[in-house]
Short mmCIF file of C-alpha atoms in Angstrom, two decimals:
data_model
loop_
_atom_site.label_atom_id
_atom_site.label_comp_id
_atom_site.label_asym_id
_atom_site.label_seq_id
_atom_site.Cartn_x
_atom_site.Cartn_y
_atom_site.Cartn_z
CA UNK T 904 -0.04 0.35 0.08
CA UNK T 905 1.11 3.23 -0.61
CA UNK T 906 2.51 5.95 1.24
CA UNK T 907 -0.31 8.06 2.83
CA UNK T 908 -2.93 6.00 1.47
CA UNK T 909 -6.12 4.61 3.29
CA UNK T 910 -6.73 1.40 4.04
CA UNK T 911 -10.02 0.18 3.39
CA UNK T 912 -10.21 -2.66 4.52
CA UNK T 913 -9.15 -2.50 7.28
CA UNK T 914 -11.39 0.84 7.53
CA UNK T 915 -14.44 -0.80 7.24
CA UNK T 916 -14.08 -3.27 9.85
CA UNK T 917 -13.25 0.30 11.78
CA UNK T 918 -16.62 1.55 10.68
CA UNK T 919 -18.41 -1.63 11.26
CA UNK T 920 -17.59 -2.10 14.54
CA UNK T 921 -18.87 1.74 14.96
CA UNK T 922 -22.27 0.66 13.80
CA UNK T 923 -22.81 -1.65 16.72
CA UNK T 924 -22.06 1.53 19.21
CA UNK T 925 -24.87 2.78 17.30
CA UNK T 926 -27.27 -0.30 17.28
CA UNK T 927 -26.42 -2.75 19.54
CA UNK T 928 -26.36 -6.23 17.27
CA UNK T 929 -25.28 -4.84 13.97
CA UNK T 930 -22.39 -6.68 13.71
CA UNK T 931 -23.55 -10.59 14.06
CA UNK T 932 -20.31 -11.75 14.34
CA UNK T 933 -16.21 -10.17 14.51
CA UNK T 934 -13.71 -12.83 14.61
CA UNK T 935 -10.38 -9.62 14.06
CA UNK T 936 -7.86 -8.14 16.04
CA UNK T 937 -9.57 -7.72 20.19
CA UNK T 938 -7.77 -4.65 19.31
CA UNK T 939 -9.11 -2.91 16.46
CA UNK T 940 -12.34 -3.85 18.78
CA UNK T 941 -11.10 -1.70 22.05
CA UNK T 942 -9.83 1.36 19.74
CA UNK T 943 -13.40 1.48 18.72
CA UNK T 944 -15.03 1.07 22.30
CA UNK T 945 -12.59 3.38 23.11
CA UNK T 946 -13.32 6.43 20.40
CA UNK T 947 -15.93 9.02 21.65
CA UNK T 948 -19.69 7.70 20.74
CA UNK T 949 -20.73 7.69 16.94
CA UNK T 950 -23.60 9.68 15.31
CA UNK T 951 -25.27 8.69 12.56
CA UNK T 952 -24.33 11.23 10.11
CA UNK T 953 -20.61 10.76 10.77
CA UNK T 954 -20.65 6.61 10.16
CA UNK T 955 -22.59 8.32 6.43
CA UNK T 956 -19.95 10.46 5.83
CA UNK T 957 -17.11 7.81 6.75
CA UNK T 958 -18.89 5.44 4.27
CA UNK T 959 -19.01 7.54 1.70
CA UNK T 960 -15.34 8.12 2.10
CA UNK T 961 -14.62 4.11 2.06
CA UNK T 962 -16.26 4.44 -1.28
CA UNK T 963 -14.80 7.16 -2.54
CA UNK T 964 -11.03 5.79 -1.98
CA UNK T 965 -11.37 2.12 -3.50
CA UNK T 966 -11.23 2.68 -6.50
CA UNK T 967 -7.75 4.07 -6.16
CA UNK T 968 -7.39 1.03 -3.46
CA UNK T 969 -5.67 -0.91 -6.28
CA UNK T 970 -7.48 -3.85 -4.46
CA UNK T 971 -9.13 -6.57 -7.04
CA UNK T 972 -11.51 -6.77 -8.54
CA UNK T 973 -13.07 -9.26 -6.75
CA UNK T 974 -12.72 -7.32 -3.09
CA UNK T 975 -13.80 -3.99 -4.52
CA UNK T 976 -16.94 -5.61 -5.43
CA UNK T 977 -17.78 -6.88 -2.15
CA UNK T 978 -16.98 -3.85 -0.53
CA UNK T 979 -18.70 -1.24 -2.43
CA UNK T 980 -21.94 -3.49 -1.78
CA UNK T 981 -20.28 -4.04 2.05
CA UNK T 982 -20.23 -0.06 2.18
CA UNK T 983 -23.30 1.16 0.21
CA UNK T 984 -25.21 -0.97 2.87
CA UNK T 985 -23.59 0.43 5.14
CA UNK T 986 -24.15 4.29 3.77
CA UNK T 987 -27.84 3.61 3.58
CA UNK T 988 -28.40 2.08 7.50
CA UNK T 989 -26.51 5.38 8.42
CA UNK T 990 -29.07 7.46 6.74
CA UNK T 991 -31.64 5.53 7.97
CA UNK T 992 -30.14 5.83 11.60
CA UNK T 993 -29.93 9.66 10.75
CA UNK T 994 -34.14 10.04 10.46
CA UNK T 995 -34.39 10.13 6.54
CA UNK T 996 -36.81 8.15 5.51
CA UNK T 997 -36.20 5.41 3.76
CA UNK T 998 -38.31 3.49 1.58
CA UNK T 999 -38.71 -0.67 1.82
CA UNK T 1000 -38.41 -1.28 -1.34
CA UNK T 1001 -35.02 1.47 -1.81
CA UNK T 1002 -33.81 0.16 1.06
CA UNK T 1003 -33.52 -3.77 0.43
CA UNK T 1004 -31.75 -2.55 -3.20
CA UNK T 1005 -28.98 -0.52 -0.92
CA UNK T 1006 -28.83 -3.52 1.39
CA UNK T 1007 -29.62 -6.76 -1.10
CA UNK T 1008 -28.27 -5.52 -4.33
CA UNK T 1009 -32.01 -6.91 -5.51
CA UNK T 1010 -35.02 -5.49 -6.99
CA UNK T 1011 -38.17 -6.44 -4.85
CA UNK T 1012 -41.81 -6.21 -5.47
CA UNK T 1013 -45.27 -8.24 -4.18
CA UNK T 1014 -45.76 -11.49 -5.83
CA UNK T 1015 -47.94 -13.12 -8.06
CA UNK T 1016 -51.30 -13.48 -6.14
CA UNK T 1017 -52.13 -16.91 -9.13
CA UNK T 1018 -48.42 -17.99 -7.91
CA UNK T 1019 -50.41 -18.28 -4.64
CA UNK T 1020 -53.34 -19.62 -5.71
CA UNK T 1021 -51.33 -22.43 -7.76
CA UNK T 1022 -49.41 -23.50 -4.47
CA UNK T 1023 -52.49 -23.63 -2.70
CA UNK T 1024 -54.50 -26.18 -5.56
CA UNK T 1025 -51.74 -28.65 -5.01
CA UNK T 1026 -51.48 -28.75 -1.78
CA UNK T 1027 -55.58 -28.98 -2.06
CA UNK T 1028 -54.04 -32.18 -3.53
CA UNK T 1029 -51.77 -33.47 -1.01
CA UNK T 1030 -53.76 -32.76 2.17
CA UNK T 1031 -57.82 -33.66 1.34
CA UNK T 1032 -59.90 -34.07 4.43
CA UNK T 1033 -62.49 -31.67 5.95
CA UNK T 1034 -62.35 -28.41 6.66
CA UNK T 1035 -61.22 -25.34 4.62
CA UNK T 1036 -57.22 -25.37 2.67
CA UNK T 1037 -56.16 -23.96 6.25
CA UNK T 1038 -57.28 -25.62 8.77
CA UNK T 1039 -56.12 -29.20 7.04
CA UNK T 1040 -52.60 -26.98 6.24
CA UNK T 1041 -52.13 -26.40 10.08
CA UNK T 1042 -53.92 -30.37 10.83
CA UNK T 1043 -50.61 -31.62 8.84
CA UNK T 1044 -48.17 -29.29 10.86
CA UNK T 1045 -49.53 -29.83 14.36
CA UNK T 1046 -49.01 -33.99 13.15
CA UNK T 1047 -45.68 -32.87 12.53
CA UNK T 1048 -44.46 -30.97 15.46
CA UNK T 1049 -41.49 -32.35 17.67
CA UNK T 1050 -42.40 -32.27 21.74
CA UNK T 1051 -40.85 -29.77 23.44
CA UNK T 1052 -39.14 -32.32 25.71
CA UNK T 1053 -37.35 -33.91 22.54
CA UNK T 1054 -36.76 -30.94 20.74
CA UNK T 1055 -32.41 -31.12 22.17
CA UNK T 1056 -32.22 -34.60 21.40
CA UNK T 1057 -33.20 -34.21 17.45
CA UNK T 1058 -31.41 -31.09 17.37
CA UNK T 1059 -28.66 -33.41 18.14
CA UNK T 1060 -28.83 -35.84 16.36
CA UNK T 1061 -29.69 -34.21 12.98
CA UNK T 1062 -27.02 -31.94 13.78
CA UNK T 1063 -24.79 -34.87 13.82
CA UNK T 1064 -25.67 -37.06 11.09
CA UNK T 1065 -25.51 -33.85 9.39
CA UNK T 1066 -21.88 -32.34 10.46
CA UNK T 1067 -21.02 -36.34 9.27
CA UNK T 1068 -22.06 -35.63 5.44
CA UNK T 1069 -20.95 -32.06 5.24
CA UNK T 1070 -17.57 -32.71 6.32
CA UNK T 1071 -17.30 -35.90 4.26
CA UNK T 1072 -18.77 -33.71 1.61
CA UNK T 1073 -17.28 -29.92 1.91
CA UNK T 1074 -14.45 -31.00 4.47
CA UNK T 1075 -14.37 -28.72 8.50
CA UNK T 1076 -11.89 -27.61 10.22
CA UNK T 1077 -11.32 -30.09 12.76
CA UNK T 1078 -11.84 -28.63 15.90
CA UNK T 1079 -14.65 -26.98 14.97
CA UNK T 1080 -17.82 -27.31 16.98
CA UNK T 1081 -22.14 -25.85 17.92
CA UNK T 1082 -22.93 -25.88 20.92
CA UNK T 1083 -27.79 -25.46 21.00
CA UNK T 1084 -29.18 -24.11 23.57
CA UNK T 1085 -33.15 -23.37 23.50
CA UNK T 1086 -34.06 -19.04 24.49
CA UNK T 1087 -37.48 -17.77 24.32
CA UNK T 1088 -38.74 -14.36 23.32
CA UNK T 1089 -37.22 -14.02 20.21
CA UNK T 1090 -37.67 -12.60 16.65
CA UNK T 1091 -36.59 -15.15 15.00
CA UNK T 1092 -37.06 -19.31 15.21
CA UNK T 1093 -33.51 -19.48 15.23
CA UNK T 1094 -30.01 -17.91 15.63
CA UNK T 1095 -26.65 -18.67 14.61
CA UNK T 1096 -23.97 -16.47 17.04
CA UNK T 1097 -20.50 -17.64 15.61
CA UNK T 1098 -18.03 -17.30 17.96
CA UNK T 1099 -14.37 -17.37 16.60
CA UNK T 1100 -11.74 -20.42 16.28
CA UNK T 1101 -14.58 -21.91 14.90
CA UNK T 1102 -17.16 -22.56 17.34
CA UNK T 1103 -20.96 -21.51 16.23
CA UNK T 1104 -23.84 -21.20 19.63
CA UNK T 1105 -26.97 -21.51 17.72
CA UNK T 1106 -29.98 -21.03 20.04
CA UNK T 1107 -33.69 -21.96 18.63
CA UNK T 1108 -37.14 -19.58 19.99
CA UNK T 1109 -38.76 -22.87 21.82
CA UNK T 1110 -41.95 -19.87 22.09
CA UNK T 1111 -42.15 -21.47 18.73
CA UNK T 1112 -43.38 -24.86 17.47
CA UNK T 1113 -40.85 -26.76 15.29
CA UNK T 1114 -41.62 -29.45 13.65
CA UNK T 1115 -40.36 -31.99 12.59
CA UNK T 1116 -39.92 -32.05 8.96
CA UNK T 1117 -38.29 -28.09 9.52
CA UNK T 1118 -35.64 -29.00 12.21
CA UNK T 1119 -33.28 -30.40 9.42
CA UNK T 1120 -33.77 -27.05 7.34
CA UNK T 1121 -32.87 -25.58 10.67
CA UNK T 1122 -30.37 -26.94 11.81
CA UNK T 1123 -28.61 -27.06 8.10
CA UNK T 1124 -29.20 -23.68 7.68
CA UNK T 1125 -27.80 -22.21 11.30
CA UNK T 1126 -25.25 -25.05 11.10
CA UNK T 1127 -24.58 -27.50 8.59
CA UNK T 1128 -24.00 -26.47 5.87
CA UNK T 1129 -25.65 -23.34 6.95
CA UNK T 1130 -23.73 -20.18 8.36
CA UNK T 1131 -21.33 -22.55 10.67
CA UNK T 1132 -19.67 -23.98 7.70
CA UNK T 1133 -19.67 -20.88 6.06
CA UNK T 1134 -17.75 -18.90 8.33
CA UNK T 1135 -15.26 -21.68 9.35
CA UNK T 1136 -14.66 -22.15 5.87
CA UNK T 1137 -14.12 -18.01 5.07
CA UNK T 1138 -12.34 -17.62 8.41
CA UNK T 1139 -9.88 -20.52 7.35
CA UNK T 1140 -9.05 -19.27 3.20
CA UNK T 1141 -10.30 -15.43 3.01
CA UNK T 1142 -8.86 -14.71 6.53
CA UNK T 1143 -6.08 -17.08 7.63
CA UNK T 1144 -4.76 -17.50 4.14
CA UNK T 1145 -5.52 -14.63 2.30
CA UNK T 1146 -5.78 -12.20 4.84
CA UNK T 1147 -8.41 -10.55 3.76
CA UNK T 1148 -9.22 -8.58 6.93
CA UNK T 1149 -13.11 -7.51 6.15
CA UNK T 1150 -14.68 -10.53 6.10
CA UNK T 1151 -13.04 -10.79 10.14
CA UNK T 1152 -16.52 -9.08 10.49
CA UNK T 1153 -20.04 -10.05 9.29
CA UNK T 1154 -22.93 -6.60 9.17
CA UNK T 1155 -26.50 -6.58 9.34
CA UNK T 1156 -28.12 -4.84 6.46
CA UNK T 1157 -26.00 -5.95 3.81
CA UNK T 1158 -25.36 -8.48 0.76
CA UNK T 1159 -23.40 -10.47 2.84
CA UNK T 1160 -26.37 -11.47 4.86
CA UNK T 1161 -28.76 -11.90 1.23
CA UNK T 1162 -26.04 -14.34 0.44
CA UNK T 1163 -25.73 -16.43 3.88
CA UNK T 1164 -28.61 -16.65 3.95
CA UNK T 1165 -29.36 -18.20 1.04
CA UNK T 1166 -26.72 -20.46 1.10
CA UNK T 1167 -28.12 -21.26 4.17
CA UNK T 1168 -32.04 -21.60 2.81
CA UNK T 1169 -30.09 -23.90 0.34
CA UNK T 1170 -28.37 -26.67 2.98
CA UNK T 1171 -30.56 -29.69 3.21
CA UNK T 1172 -30.42 -29.49 -1.07
CA UNK T 1173 -26.81 -29.28 -0.50
CA UNK T 1174 -26.24 -31.96 1.99
CA UNK T 1175 -28.90 -34.08 1.51
CA UNK T 1176 -30.92 -33.37 -1.75
CA UNK T 1177 -33.40 -35.17 -3.12
CA UNK T 1178 -34.69 -37.43 -0.63
CA UNK T 1179 -33.76 -35.43 2.47
CA UNK T 1180 -37.57 -36.19 3.78
CA UNK T 1181 -37.11 -39.18 4.50
CA UNK T 1182 -33.50 -39.26 5.06
CA UNK T 1183 -34.58 -36.87 7.94
CA UNK T 1184 -37.36 -39.69 9.06
CA UNK T 1185 -35.08 -42.27 9.67
CA UNK T 1186 -32.91 -39.96 12.06
CA UNK T 1187 -35.69 -38.36 13.67
CA UNK T 1188 -37.61 -42.20 13.80
CA UNK T 1189 -34.76 -43.56 16.08
CA UNK T 1190 -35.88 -41.43 19.10
CA UNK T 1191 -38.91 -42.47 18.67
CA UNK T 1192 -40.69 -39.30 16.45
CA UNK T 1193 -42.20 -40.39 13.48
CA UNK T 1194 -43.65 -38.64 10.51
CA UNK T 1195 -44.38 -38.69 6.53
CA UNK T 1196 -40.97 -37.91 5.01
CA UNK T 1197 -42.38 -38.19 1.62
CA UNK T 1198 -45.59 -36.37 2.44
CA UNK T 1199 -43.21 -33.50 4.13
CA UNK T 1200 -40.33 -33.82 0.91
CA UNK T 1201 -43.98 -32.91 -1.77
CA UNK T 1202 -45.63 -30.35 0.98
CA UNK T 1203 -42.83 -28.52 1.31
CA UNK T 1204 -42.35 -28.15 -2.47
CA UNK T 1205 -45.60 -27.12 -2.83
CA UNK T 1206 -45.59 -24.53 -0.41
CA UNK T 1207 -42.37 -23.31 -1.00
CA UNK T 1208 -43.83 -20.08 -3.43
CA UNK T 1209 -45.95 -18.86 -0.07
CA UNK T 1210 -42.26 -18.33 1.33
CA UNK T 1211 -42.71 -14.95 -0.95
CA UNK T 1212 -45.95 -13.70 1.15
CA UNK T 1213 -43.87 -12.37 3.80
CA UNK T 1214 -41.55 -10.28 1.65
CA UNK T 1215 -44.95 -9.21 0.35
CA UNK T 1216 -46.35 -8.37 4.18
CA UNK T 1217 -43.81 -6.12 4.50
CA UNK T 1218 -44.09 -4.29 1.45
CA UNK T 1219 -47.62 -3.63 1.93
CA UNK T 1220 -46.86 -2.58 5.50
CA UNK T 1221 -43.60 -0.09 4.71
CA UNK T 1222 -44.70 1.20 1.24
CA UNK T 1223 -48.12 1.37 0.83
CA UNK T 1224 -48.92 1.98 4.27
CA UNK T 1225 -51.15 -0.83 4.67
CA UNK T 1226 -53.33 -1.40 8.53
CA UNK T 1227 -51.29 -3.84 10.27
CA UNK T 1228 -54.65 -6.27 10.39
CA UNK T 1229 -55.38 -6.11 6.60
CA UNK T 1230 -51.23 -6.82 6.91
CA UNK T 1231 -52.15 -9.66 8.84
CA UNK T 1232 -55.09 -11.36 6.97
CA UNK T 1233 -52.73 -11.18 4.41
CA UNK T 1234 -50.33 -13.44 6.30
CA UNK T 1235 -53.30 -15.53 6.99
CA UNK T 1236 -54.88 -16.19 3.47
CA UNK T 1237 -51.79 -16.44 1.22
CA UNK T 1238 -49.81 -17.95 3.70
CA UNK T 1239 -51.41 -20.48 5.38
CA UNK T 1240 -50.62 -19.33 9.01
CA UNK T 1241 -52.54 -18.80 11.85
CA UNK T 1242 -53.27 -15.82 13.37
CA UNK T 1243 -51.04 -16.10 16.49
CA UNK T 1244 -48.23 -17.04 13.21
CA UNK T 1245 -48.57 -14.09 12.20
CA UNK T 1246 -48.55 -11.22 14.32
CA UNK T 1247 -45.33 -13.11 15.36
CA UNK T 1248 -44.37 -12.69 11.88
CA UNK T 1249 -45.00 -9.41 12.07
CA UNK T 1250 -43.07 -8.25 14.92
CA UNK T 1251 -40.59 -9.03 12.96
CA UNK T 1252 -40.94 -6.83 10.28
CA UNK T 1253 -42.12 -4.65 12.21
CA UNK T 1254 -38.43 -4.23 14.04
CA UNK T 1255 -36.31 -1.75 12.91
CA UNK T 1256 -33.17 -3.53 12.80
CA UNK T 1257 -34.34 -6.32 10.83
CA UNK T 1258 -37.58 -4.64 8.37
CA UNK T 1259 -35.62 -5.23 5.28
CA UNK T 1260 -33.78 -8.76 6.59
CA UNK T 1261 -37.28 -10.78 5.37
CA UNK T 1262 -36.21 -10.17 1.49
CA UNK T 1263 -33.02 -12.15 2.63
CA UNK T 1264 -34.40 -15.44 2.81
CA UNK T 1265 -37.15 -14.40 -0.06
CA UNK T 1266 -34.37 -13.29 -2.84
CA UNK T 1267 -31.09 -14.85 -1.54
CA UNK T 1268 -33.46 -18.47 -1.65
CA UNK T 1269 -34.51 -18.04 -4.98
CA UNK T 1270 -31.04 -15.84 -6.43
CA UNK T 1271 -29.17 -18.65 -5.24
CA UNK T 1272 -31.36 -21.54 -6.24
CA UNK T 1273 -31.85 -20.44 -10.04
CA UNK T 1274 -27.66 -19.98 -10.11
CA UNK T 1275 -27.11 -23.53 -8.75
CA UNK T 1276 -29.67 -25.13 -11.47
CA UNK T 1277 -27.89 -23.01 -13.74
CA UNK T 1278 -24.10 -24.67 -13.29
CA UNK T 1279 -22.05 -26.32 -15.84
CA UNK T 1280 -23.19 -29.87 -16.87
CA UNK T 1281 -22.16 -31.95 -15.16
CA UNK T 1282 -20.66 -30.27 -12.53
CA UNK T 1283 -21.80 -31.57 -8.86
CA UNK T 1284 -24.33 -29.69 -6.95
CA UNK T 1285 -21.58 -30.14 -4.14
CA UNK T 1286 -19.04 -28.43 -6.40
CA UNK T 1287 -21.26 -25.05 -6.95
CA UNK T 1288 -22.96 -24.72 -3.64
CA UNK T 1289 -18.23 -24.48 -2.33
CA UNK T 1290 -18.11 -21.32 -4.68
CA UNK T 1291 -20.67 -19.97 -1.72
CA UNK T 1292 -18.73 -21.28 0.90
CA UNK T 1293 -15.27 -20.50 0.45
CA UNK T 1294 -15.78 -16.99 -1.87
CA UNK T 1295 -16.77 -13.93 -1.35
CA UNK T 1296 -19.39 -13.26 -3.79
CA UNK T 1297 -22.35 -10.70 -4.29
CA UNK T 1298 -26.04 -10.80 -5.18
CA UNK T 1299 -25.05 -8.57 -8.17
CA UNK T 1300 -22.05 -10.61 -9.17
CA UNK T 1301 -24.43 -14.06 -9.25
CA UNK T 1302 -27.11 -12.18 -10.78
CA UNK T 1303 -24.21 -11.33 -14.00
CA UNK T 1304 -23.28 -14.59 -13.98
CA UNK T 1305 -26.63 -16.28 -13.98
CA UNK T 1306 -27.35 -13.62 -17.32
CA UNK T 1307 -23.90 -14.63 -18.87
CA UNK T 1308 -25.09 -18.37 -18.71
#
């Protein structure tokens, strides 16, 4: 680096840590030099306009920083997201759609009710019986609920089975570990706290019922081959081998979140693939927990388009200024969820820090699923998925690859 030049990656890390002082929880994980964090903690308390100006300053320095194209693209996306977050924290009104575009490099809009209706029709065929579809779907889901007393045992069994597969398919550091804990009063179903040195603490929210067919997705998402696996492999590769300091901090409401949530939501597909339902039924059956794995897999595929209903709710609530009761009714009608579940989802969508985050699940899954499906002929899914675990890919970069293909 030339004398007097700004070390953009290091200053980006400092900036991210300053955001956490203004908005606790903004730093999802930090595995870097503790002295850097201590230095930031000793600074005067930052203001939102100061953080906005610092983000803009680093964006202006990027082109002269002489970084490789991949690092430049990653940092540009991250800093653009931070600049928008600083404006919002400073009280500037930013529409939901514009907020999502700045944070995650995707354009969003309302889903197509015709696609939801087609999903409902398919579910009608899979779930015959008396009552309307929402009632039958609720009955099906209740049949699959994991007894609370067996939740932790079931999670550990699935984690062990998935870990064995991921170690064989993708490789993991020998020292890696995951600790699970059951928590309450959270707006999410599960959360990965990556603590560095190849260790994660995964919290599971006991306030929500957990279905047996959903648990493999939850464990794959948070641990193997999802968040924990990605953190471990990037710590080994990007941080320890390549010394890319920008990957020592993971910041919410930035493009890396969409990539992380998309790859995590594809975890079961990447680790098990077709037949995951019977596979999970066999693992849990050894614990005396029974469900129809074949039916669960078909129902999950049929219901997948309804995932977008949650993003609709955010758009209606924040950009269309719809009444919360109207949004709750929309979630119940098209998402086939109970009133209580819709209210819980609304809680996530109205959290100031997390309101835009719903798009990471909706758009992240769709974007990366399409990218996996567009892999070169003959390339195994695992080879393509490994790029998500190891490379600092961005939503914009993945979209460009898809367009070129």
